[in-house]
mmCIF file of C-alpha atoms in Angstrom:
data_model
loop_
_atom_site.group_PDB
_atom_site.id
_atom_site.type_symbol
_atom_site.label_atom_id
_atom_site.label_comp_id
_atom_site.label_asym_id
_atom_site.label_seq_id
_atom_site.Cartn_x
_atom_site.Cartn_y
_atom_site.Cartn_z
ATOM 1 C CA MET A 161 8.608 19.588 -34.329
ATOM 2 C CA THR A 162 7.719 21.868 -31.402
ATOM 3 C CA GLU A 163 5.461 20.821 -28.303
ATOM 4 C CA ARG A 164 2.675 22.998 -29.936
ATOM 5 C CA ASP A 165 2.943 20.997 -33.179
ATOM 6 C CA ASP A 166 2.469 17.798 -31.229
ATOM 7 C CA VAL A 167 -0.672 18.936 -29.669
ATOM 8 C CA MET A 168 -2.093 20.444 -33.026
ATOM 9 C CA ASP A 169 -1.384 16.910 -34.684
ATOM 10 C CA LEU A 170 -3.460 15.121 -32.162
ATOM 11 C CA ARG A 171 -6.178 17.744 -32.488
ATOM 12 C CA ARG A 172 -6.076 17.180 -36.211
ATOM 13 C CA LEU A 173 -6.632 13.556 -35.753
ATOM 14 C CA VAL A 174 -9.705 14.312 -33.662
ATOM 15 C CA TYR A 175 -10.982 16.493 -36.343
ATOM 16 C CA PHE A 176 -10.394 14.134 -39.055
ATOM 17 C CA VAL A 177 -12.239 11.250 -37.266
ATOM 18 C CA ALA A 178 -15.142 13.580 -36.748
ATOM 19 C CA VAL A 179 -15.198 14.391 -40.731
ATOM 20 C CA ALA A 180 -14.630 10.918 -41.585
ATOM 21 C CA GLU A 181 -17.319 9.496 -39.486
ATOM 22 C CA GLU A 182 -19.987 12.304 -40.429
ATOM 23 C CA LEU A 183 -18.814 12.676 -44.102
ATOM 24 C CA HIS A 184 -20.049 16.153 -43.846
ATOM 25 C CA PHE A 185 -17.856 19.203 -42.758
ATOM 26 C CA GLY A 186 -20.843 21.113 -41.282
ATOM 27 C CA ARG A 187 -22.118 18.252 -39.288
ATOM 28 C CA ALA A 188 -18.416 17.474 -38.222
ATOM 29 C CA ALA A 189 -18.040 21.071 -37.089
ATOM 30 C CA SER A 190 -21.195 21.085 -35.093
ATOM 31 C CA ARG A 191 -20.149 17.922 -33.271
ATOM 32 C CA LEU A 192 -16.811 19.431 -32.509
ATOM 33 C CA ALA A 193 -18.326 22.920 -31.537
ATOM 34 C CA ILE A 194 -16.163 24.816 -33.939
ATOM 35 C CA ALA A 195 -16.679 26.915 -36.956
ATOM 36 C CA GLN A 196 -16.638 25.038 -40.428
ATOM 37 C CA PRO A 197 -13.870 27.113 -42.002
ATOM 38 C CA PRO A 198 -11.189 26.452 -39.360
ATOM 39 C CA LEU A 199 -12.170 22.781 -39.587
ATOM 40 C CA SER A 200 -11.652 22.630 -43.393
ATOM 41 C CA ARG A 201 -8.241 24.373 -42.863
ATOM 42 C CA GLN A 202 -7.085 21.858 -40.194
ATOM 43 C CA ILE A 203 -8.020 18.939 -42.423
ATOM 44 C CA ALA A 204 -6.235 20.468 -45.383
ATOM 45 C CA GLN A 205 -3.138 21.141 -43.380
ATOM 46 C CA LEU A 206 -3.260 17.527 -42.064
ATOM 47 C CA GLU A 207 -3.346 16.391 -45.659
ATOM 48 C CA SER A 208 -0.517 18.754 -46.517
ATOM 49 C CA ASP A 209 1.585 17.217 -43.604
ATOM 50 C CA LEU A 210 1.111 13.850 -44.674
ATOM 51 C CA GLY A 211 1.501 14.556 -48.333
ATOM 52 C CA VAL A 212 -1.767 12.511 -49.307
ATOM 53 C CA ILE A 213 -5.379 13.182 -50.270
ATOM 54 C CA LEU A 214 -7.629 11.837 -47.368
ATOM 55 C CA ILE A 215 -11.011 13.202 -48.401
ATOM 56 C CA ASP A 216 -12.378 13.164 -51.880
ATOM 57 C CA ARG A 217 -14.112 16.454 -52.243
ATOM 58 C CA SER A 218 -14.870 16.181 -56.166
ATOM 59 C CA ARG A 219 -18.507 15.226 -55.437
ATOM 60 C CA SER A 220 -21.301 16.759 -53.509
ATOM 61 C CA GLN A 221 -21.163 14.022 -50.961
ATOM 62 C CA ILE A 222 -17.547 13.731 -49.702
ATOM 63 C CA ARG A 223 -15.910 10.284 -49.275
ATOM 64 C CA LEU A 224 -12.704 8.898 -47.816
ATOM 65 C CA THR A 225 -9.826 7.974 -50.192
ATOM 66 C CA GLN A 226 -8.208 4.681 -49.529
ATOM 67 C CA ALA A 227 -5.458 6.540 -47.542
ATOM 68 C CA GLY A 228 -8.200 8.366 -45.627
ATOM 69 C CA SER A 229 -9.771 4.841 -44.786
ATOM 70 C CA VAL A 230 -6.678 3.465 -43.376
ATOM 71 C CA LEU A 231 -6.152 6.578 -41.318
ATOM 72 C CA LEU A 232 -9.497 6.489 -39.833
ATOM 73 C CA GLU A 233 -8.884 3.045 -38.564
ATOM 74 C CA ARG A 234 -5.506 3.977 -37.265
ATOM 75 C CA ALA A 235 -6.585 7.221 -35.680
ATOM 76 C CA ARG A 236 -9.598 5.607 -33.882
ATOM 77 C CA ASP A 237 -7.094 3.102 -32.455
ATOM 78 C CA VAL A 238 -4.675 5.826 -31.249
ATOM 79 C CA LEU A 239 -7.474 7.842 -29.700
ATOM 80 C CA GLU A 240 -9.056 4.874 -28.001
ATOM 81 C CA ARG A 241 -5.622 3.869 -26.509
ATOM 82 C CA LEU A 242 -4.985 7.614 -25.389
ATOM 83 C CA ASP A 243 -8.421 7.691 -23.737
ATOM 84 C CA ARG A 244 -7.887 4.280 -21.987
ATOM 85 C CA THR A 245 -4.396 5.466 -20.842
ATOM 86 C CA HIS A 246 -5.680 8.559 -19.550
ATOM 87 C CA ARG A 247 -8.472 6.685 -17.513
ATOM 88 C CA GLU A 248 -5.867 4.248 -16.147
ATOM 89 C CA ILE A 249 -3.434 6.865 -15.044
ATOM 90 C CA LYS A 250 -6.159 8.681 -13.314
ATOM 91 C CA ARG A 251 -7.331 5.771 -11.448
ATOM 92 C CA ILE A 252 -3.713 4.998 -10.392
ATOM 93 C CA GLY A 253 -3.327 8.536 -9.285
ATOM 94 C CA GLU A 254 -6.492 8.425 -7.159
ATOM 95 C CA GLY A 255 -5.500 5.182 -5.674
ATOM 96 C CA PHE A 256 -8.177 2.996 -7.254
ATOM 97 C CA SER A 257 -5.785 0.951 -9.299
ATOM 98 C CA GLY A 258 -2.012 -0.009 -9.587
ATOM 99 C CA HIS A 259 -0.297 -1.967 -6.846
ATOM 100 C CA LEU A 260 0.621 -1.688 -3.246
ATOM 101 C CA ARG A 261 3.589 -3.483 -1.395
ATOM 102 C CA VAL A 262 2.824 -4.175 2.300
ATOM 103 C CA ALA A 263 5.120 -5.849 4.774
ATOM 104 C CA PHE A 264 3.964 -6.811 8.155
ATOM 105 C CA VAL A 265 5.505 -8.527 11.327
ATOM 106 C CA GLY A 266 4.106 -12.025 12.001
ATOM 107 C CA SER A 267 2.119 -11.110 15.085
ATOM 108 C CA ALA A 268 -0.049 -8.614 13.101
ATOM 109 C CA THR A 269 -1.848 -11.394 11.532
ATOM 110 C CA TYR A 270 -3.340 -12.374 14.926
ATOM 111 C CA GLY A 271 -4.937 -8.588 15.404
ATOM 112 C CA MET A 272 -6.609 -6.248 13.090
ATOM 113 C CA LEU A 273 -4.391 -6.638 9.981
ATOM 114 C CA PRO A 274 -6.533 -9.458 8.421
ATOM 115 C CA ASN A 275 -9.707 -7.582 8.616
ATOM 116 C CA VAL A 276 -7.938 -4.258 7.268
ATOM 117 C CA ILE A 277 -6.618 -6.273 4.083
ATOM 118 C CA LYS A 278 -10.066 -7.833 3.602
ATOM 119 C CA ALA A 279 -11.744 -4.441 3.595
ATOM 120 C CA PHE A 280 -9.004 -2.766 1.595
ATOM 121 C CA ARG A 281 -9.444 -5.483 -1.242
ATOM 122 C CA SER A 282 -13.230 -5.114 -1.015
ATOM 123 C CA ALA A 283 -12.949 -1.209 -1.437
ATOM 124 C CA TYR A 284 -10.124 -1.317 -4.026
ATOM 125 C CA PRO A 285 -10.519 -4.524 -6.072
ATOM 126 C CA ASP A 286 -8.255 -3.322 -8.814
ATOM 127 C CA VAL A 287 -5.244 -2.628 -6.652
ATOM 128 C CA GLU A 288 -2.827 -5.599 -6.689
ATOM 129 C CA LEU A 289 -1.886 -6.052 -3.177
ATOM 130 C CA ALA A 290 1.630 -7.622 -2.378
ATOM 131 C CA LEU A 291 1.991 -9.030 1.137
ATOM 132 C CA SER A 292 5.256 -10.264 2.830
ATOM 133 C CA ALA A 293 6.217 -11.016 6.291
ATOM 134 C CA MET A 294 9.256 -9.177 7.787
ATOM 135 C CA ASN A 295 10.726 -8.303 11.014
ATOM 136 C CA ASN A 296 11.110 -4.652 12.075
ATOM 137 C CA ALA A 297 14.780 -4.358 10.961
ATOM 138 C CA GLU A 298 13.896 -5.771 7.502
ATOM 139 C CA GLN A 299 10.922 -3.453 7.326
ATOM 140 C CA LYS A 300 12.990 -0.442 8.133
ATOM 141 C CA ARG A 301 15.587 -1.223 5.360
ATOM 142 C CA ALA A 302 12.852 -2.089 2.783
ATOM 143 C CA VAL A 303 10.863 0.988 3.353
ATOM 144 C CA ILE A 304 13.996 3.318 3.183
ATOM 145 C CA GLN A 305 15.111 1.504 -0.119
ATOM 146 C CA ARG A 306 11.514 1.767 -1.505
ATOM 147 C CA GLU A 307 11.257 -1.882 -1.840
ATOM 148 C CA ILE A 308 7.815 -1.776 -0.018
ATOM 149 C CA ASP A 309 5.378 0.924 0.397
ATOM 150 C CA ILE A 310 3.850 0.316 3.774
ATOM 151 C CA ALA A 311 5.205 -1.430 6.802
ATOM 152 C CA VAL A 312 2.963 -2.638 9.744
ATOM 153 C CA ALA A 313 5.535 -2.840 12.501
ATOM 154 C CA ARG A 314 5.373 -3.772 16.194
ATOM 155 C CA PRO A 315 6.758 -1.634 18.106
ATOM 156 C CA SER A 316 6.802 1.503 15.829
ATOM 157 C CA LEU A 317 9.550 2.190 13.595
ATOM 158 C CA ASP A 318 11.388 5.407 14.807
ATOM 159 C CA ASP A 319 13.270 7.296 11.859
ATOM 160 C CA GLU A 320 13.291 10.753 10.599
ATOM 161 C CA GLU A 321 12.890 9.442 7.089
ATOM 162 C CA LEU A 322 9.620 7.622 7.836
ATOM 163 C CA LYS A 323 6.185 8.851 8.520
ATOM 164 C CA SER A 324 4.210 6.801 10.939
ATOM 165 C CA GLU A 325 0.607 6.518 11.947
ATOM 166 C CA PRO A 326 -0.563 4.336 15.005
ATOM 167 C CA LEU A 327 -3.107 1.620 13.911
ATOM 168 C CA LEU A 328 -3.602 0.245 17.325
ATOM 169 C CA GLN A 329 -2.624 0.573 20.824
ATOM 170 C CA GLU A 330 -3.039 -2.341 23.264
ATOM 171 C CA PRO A 331 -1.819 -3.425 26.808
ATOM 172 C CA LEU A 332 0.976 -5.670 27.259
ATOM 173 C CA ILE A 333 0.199 -8.951 29.199
ATOM 174 C CA LEU A 334 2.385 -11.128 31.236
ATOM 175 C CA ALA A 335 2.524 -14.816 30.342
ATOM 176 C CA LEU A 336 3.309 -17.251 33.218
ATOM 177 C CA SER A 337 3.721 -21.095 33.722
ATOM 178 C CA ASP A 338 0.795 -22.625 35.563
ATOM 179 C CA THR A 339 2.972 -23.312 38.463
ATOM 180 C CA SER A 340 4.326 -19.805 38.789
ATOM 181 C CA PRO A 341 3.964 -18.332 42.349
ATOM 182 C CA LEU A 342 3.176 -15.034 40.789
ATOM 183 C CA LEU A 343 -0.277 -16.436 39.993
ATOM 184 C CA GLU A 344 -1.151 -16.146 43.790
ATOM 185 C CA GLN A 345 0.463 -12.762 44.254
ATOM 186 C CA GLN A 346 -0.912 -9.139 43.686
ATOM 187 C CA VAL A 347 1.741 -7.601 41.509
ATOM 188 C CA THR A 348 1.156 -3.856 41.090
ATOM 189 C CA ARG A 349 4.453 -2.754 39.675
ATOM 190 C CA LEU A 350 6.675 -4.005 36.949
ATOM 191 C CA SER A 351 9.712 -3.549 39.150
ATOM 192 C CA ALA A 352 8.408 -6.219 41.412
ATOM 193 C CA LEU A 353 9.409 -8.812 38.723
ATOM 194 C CA LYS A 354 13.148 -7.779 38.545
ATOM 195 C CA SER A 355 14.327 -11.034 40.055
ATOM 196 C CA GLU A 356 12.223 -13.116 37.621
ATOM 197 C CA THR A 357 13.675 -14.648 34.438
ATOM 198 C CA PHE A 358 12.362 -12.827 31.435
ATOM 199 C CA VAL A 359 11.789 -14.818 28.211
ATOM 200 C CA LEU A 360 12.075 -12.385 25.397
ATOM 201 C CA TYR A 361 11.942 -12.551 21.672
ATOM 202 C CA PRO A 362 13.253 -12.327 18.931
ATOM 203 C CA ARG A 363 16.883 -13.227 19.587
ATOM 204 C CA LYS A 364 17.813 -11.287 16.396
ATOM 205 C CA PRO A 365 17.982 -9.023 14.511
ATOM 206 C CA ARG A 366 18.314 -6.417 17.016
ATOM 207 C CA PRO A 367 16.916 -3.741 18.057
ATOM 208 C CA SER A 368 13.583 -5.683 18.373
ATOM 209 C CA PHE A 369 10.539 -6.263 20.508
ATOM 210 C CA ALA A 370 12.691 -7.753 23.187
ATOM 211 C CA ASP A 371 14.632 -4.308 23.453
ATOM 212 C CA HIS A 372 11.388 -2.579 23.695
ATOM 213 C CA ILE A 373 10.433 -4.753 26.741
ATOM 214 C CA LEU A 374 13.974 -4.026 28.088
ATOM 215 C CA ASN A 375 13.599 -0.286 27.624
ATOM 216 C CA ILE A 376 10.373 -0.447 29.710
ATOM 217 C CA CYS A 377 12.212 -2.229 32.441
ATOM 218 C CA LEU A 378 14.916 0.561 32.395
ATOM 219 C CA GLU A 379 12.065 3.072 32.795
ATOM 220 C CA GLU A 380 10.923 1.321 35.801
ATOM 221 C CA GLY A 381 14.677 1.437 37.265
ATOM 222 C CA PHE A 382 15.889 -2.061 36.646
ATOM 223 C CA ILE A 383 17.255 -4.637 34.325
ATOM 224 C CA PRO A 384 15.913 -8.284 34.622
ATOM 225 C CA LYS A 385 18.260 -10.433 36.597
ATOM 226 C CA SER A 386 18.005 -13.184 34.182
ATOM 227 C CA GLN A 387 17.092 -13.096 30.334
ATOM 228 C CA VAL A 388 16.227 -15.901 27.976
ATOM 229 C CA LEU A 389 16.148 -14.936 24.308
ATOM 230 C CA ALA A 390 14.023 -17.053 21.925
ATOM 231 C CA GLN A 391 13.771 -16.516 18.203
ATOM 232 C CA ASP A 392 10.102 -16.494 17.818
ATOM 233 C CA TYR A 393 6.847 -16.063 19.753
ATOM 234 C CA GLN A 394 5.895 -19.909 19.880
ATOM 235 C CA THR A 395 9.291 -20.787 21.190
ATOM 236 C CA ALA A 396 9.132 -18.088 23.911
ATOM 237 C CA ILE A 397 5.699 -19.095 24.967
ATOM 238 C CA SER A 398 6.756 -22.729 25.054
ATOM 239 C CA LEU A 399 9.593 -22.058 27.267
ATOM 240 C CA VAL A 400 7.241 -20.175 29.685
ATOM 241 C CA SER A 401 4.924 -23.216 29.707
ATOM 242 C CA VAL A 402 7.663 -25.490 31.060
ATOM 243 C CA ALA A 403 8.525 -23.035 33.778
ATOM 244 C CA SER A 404 11.649 -21.431 32.159
ATOM 245 C CA GLY A 405 10.599 -17.906 33.143
ATOM 246 C CA SER A 406 7.792 -15.289 32.278
ATOM 247 C CA ARG A 407 7.418 -13.367 29.134
ATOM 248 C CA TRP A 408 5.654 -10.301 27.858
ATOM 249 C CA CYS A 409 3.452 -10.399 24.748
ATOM 250 C CA ARG A 410 0.721 -8.179 23.176
ATOM 251 C CA ASN A 411 -2.886 -8.577 24.036
ATOM 252 C CA GLN A 412 -3.729 -9.770 20.549
ATOM 253 C CA SER A 413 -1.369 -12.698 21.060
ATOM 254 C CA ARG A 414 -3.860 -14.246 23.635
ATOM 255 C CA ARG A 415 -5.601 -15.891 20.526
ATOM 256 C CA ARG A 416 -2.702 -18.276 20.200
ATOM 257 C CA ASN A 417 -1.703 -18.641 23.829
ATOM 258 C CA ALA A 418 -0.349 -22.123 24.898
ATOM 259 C CA PRO A 419 -2.798 -23.859 27.068
ATOM 260 C CA ALA A 420 -0.126 -24.292 29.928
ATOM 261 C CA SER A 421 0.647 -20.521 29.964
ATOM 262 C CA PRO A 422 -1.681 -18.487 32.067
ATOM 263 C CA ILE A 423 -1.670 -14.716 31.094
ATOM 264 C CA ALA A 424 -2.386 -11.591 33.235
ATOM 265 C CA PRO A 425 -3.308 -8.261 31.638
ATOM 266 C CA MET A 426 -0.750 -5.617 32.298
ATOM 267 C CA ARG A 427 -3.335 -2.881 32.855
ATOM 268 C CA ASP A 428 -4.888 -4.813 35.628
ATOM 269 C CA THR A 429 -1.915 -6.143 37.688
ATOM 270 C CA ILE A 430 1.156 -4.067 36.754
ATOM 271 C CA ARG A 431 1.625 -0.493 36.064
ATOM 272 C CA GLY A 432 3.340 0.108 32.669
ATOM 273 C CA PRO A 433 3.117 1.638 29.149
ATOM 274 C CA ARG A 434 1.075 0.234 26.406
ATOM 275 C CA CYS A 435 2.433 -1.450 23.274
ATOM 276 C CA ARG A 436 1.958 0.147 19.765
#
């Protein structure tokens, strides 16, 4: 059977349903916006293809045969399923349905991400949103292997295979212990901190946000004399609070800053880039 035959078979089902529901070739033809003779030929061809009589034409008022009644029921079901499938596929293609897999770094939950997710779910209630926390290295691998659809990363993922759009740019801030001498100083350049102990995170996997900070230091012409690598933000800020060093964090992290760790906005005290 050719592709054209498949299309014609579906069309004949539509024609048959119209005739079966109207029980009148003239009204069915008007409903379908076609002439009556072609409609009669299509029904006759359908009966020939199936090898059965579907419509009893022996009386002035046509009626369905037993085979015709069964076909009407099945044809309605087939056409309804096709219509529902068409509408479902169209909604998925337009982004109103389906599923979306999003991975994010943990710190993003303290910024704009919760509001973005809430707004998305309100605007697209039929989209199943699958959320998972991953570090940058895991996100990069998952995106490339198509295990996730979107990665919310900090800092940004740089790869020729990926397309990136900035969601937010914010200043870096310096977290200090409440006994740090730097609290009494006017620090205007990042290089002024080269003798300080830098508490960085995460320890692994690398590269990570820790490397982002170290690259900024290199751009300022130095490498921190002493470095302490913590595995996560909370451990890092706790080390700072007991005077184990100073650390850099993003502005959004102020919402969960430890009480014993004063923070200074980088934009106000130290010249340097912003974190994206």
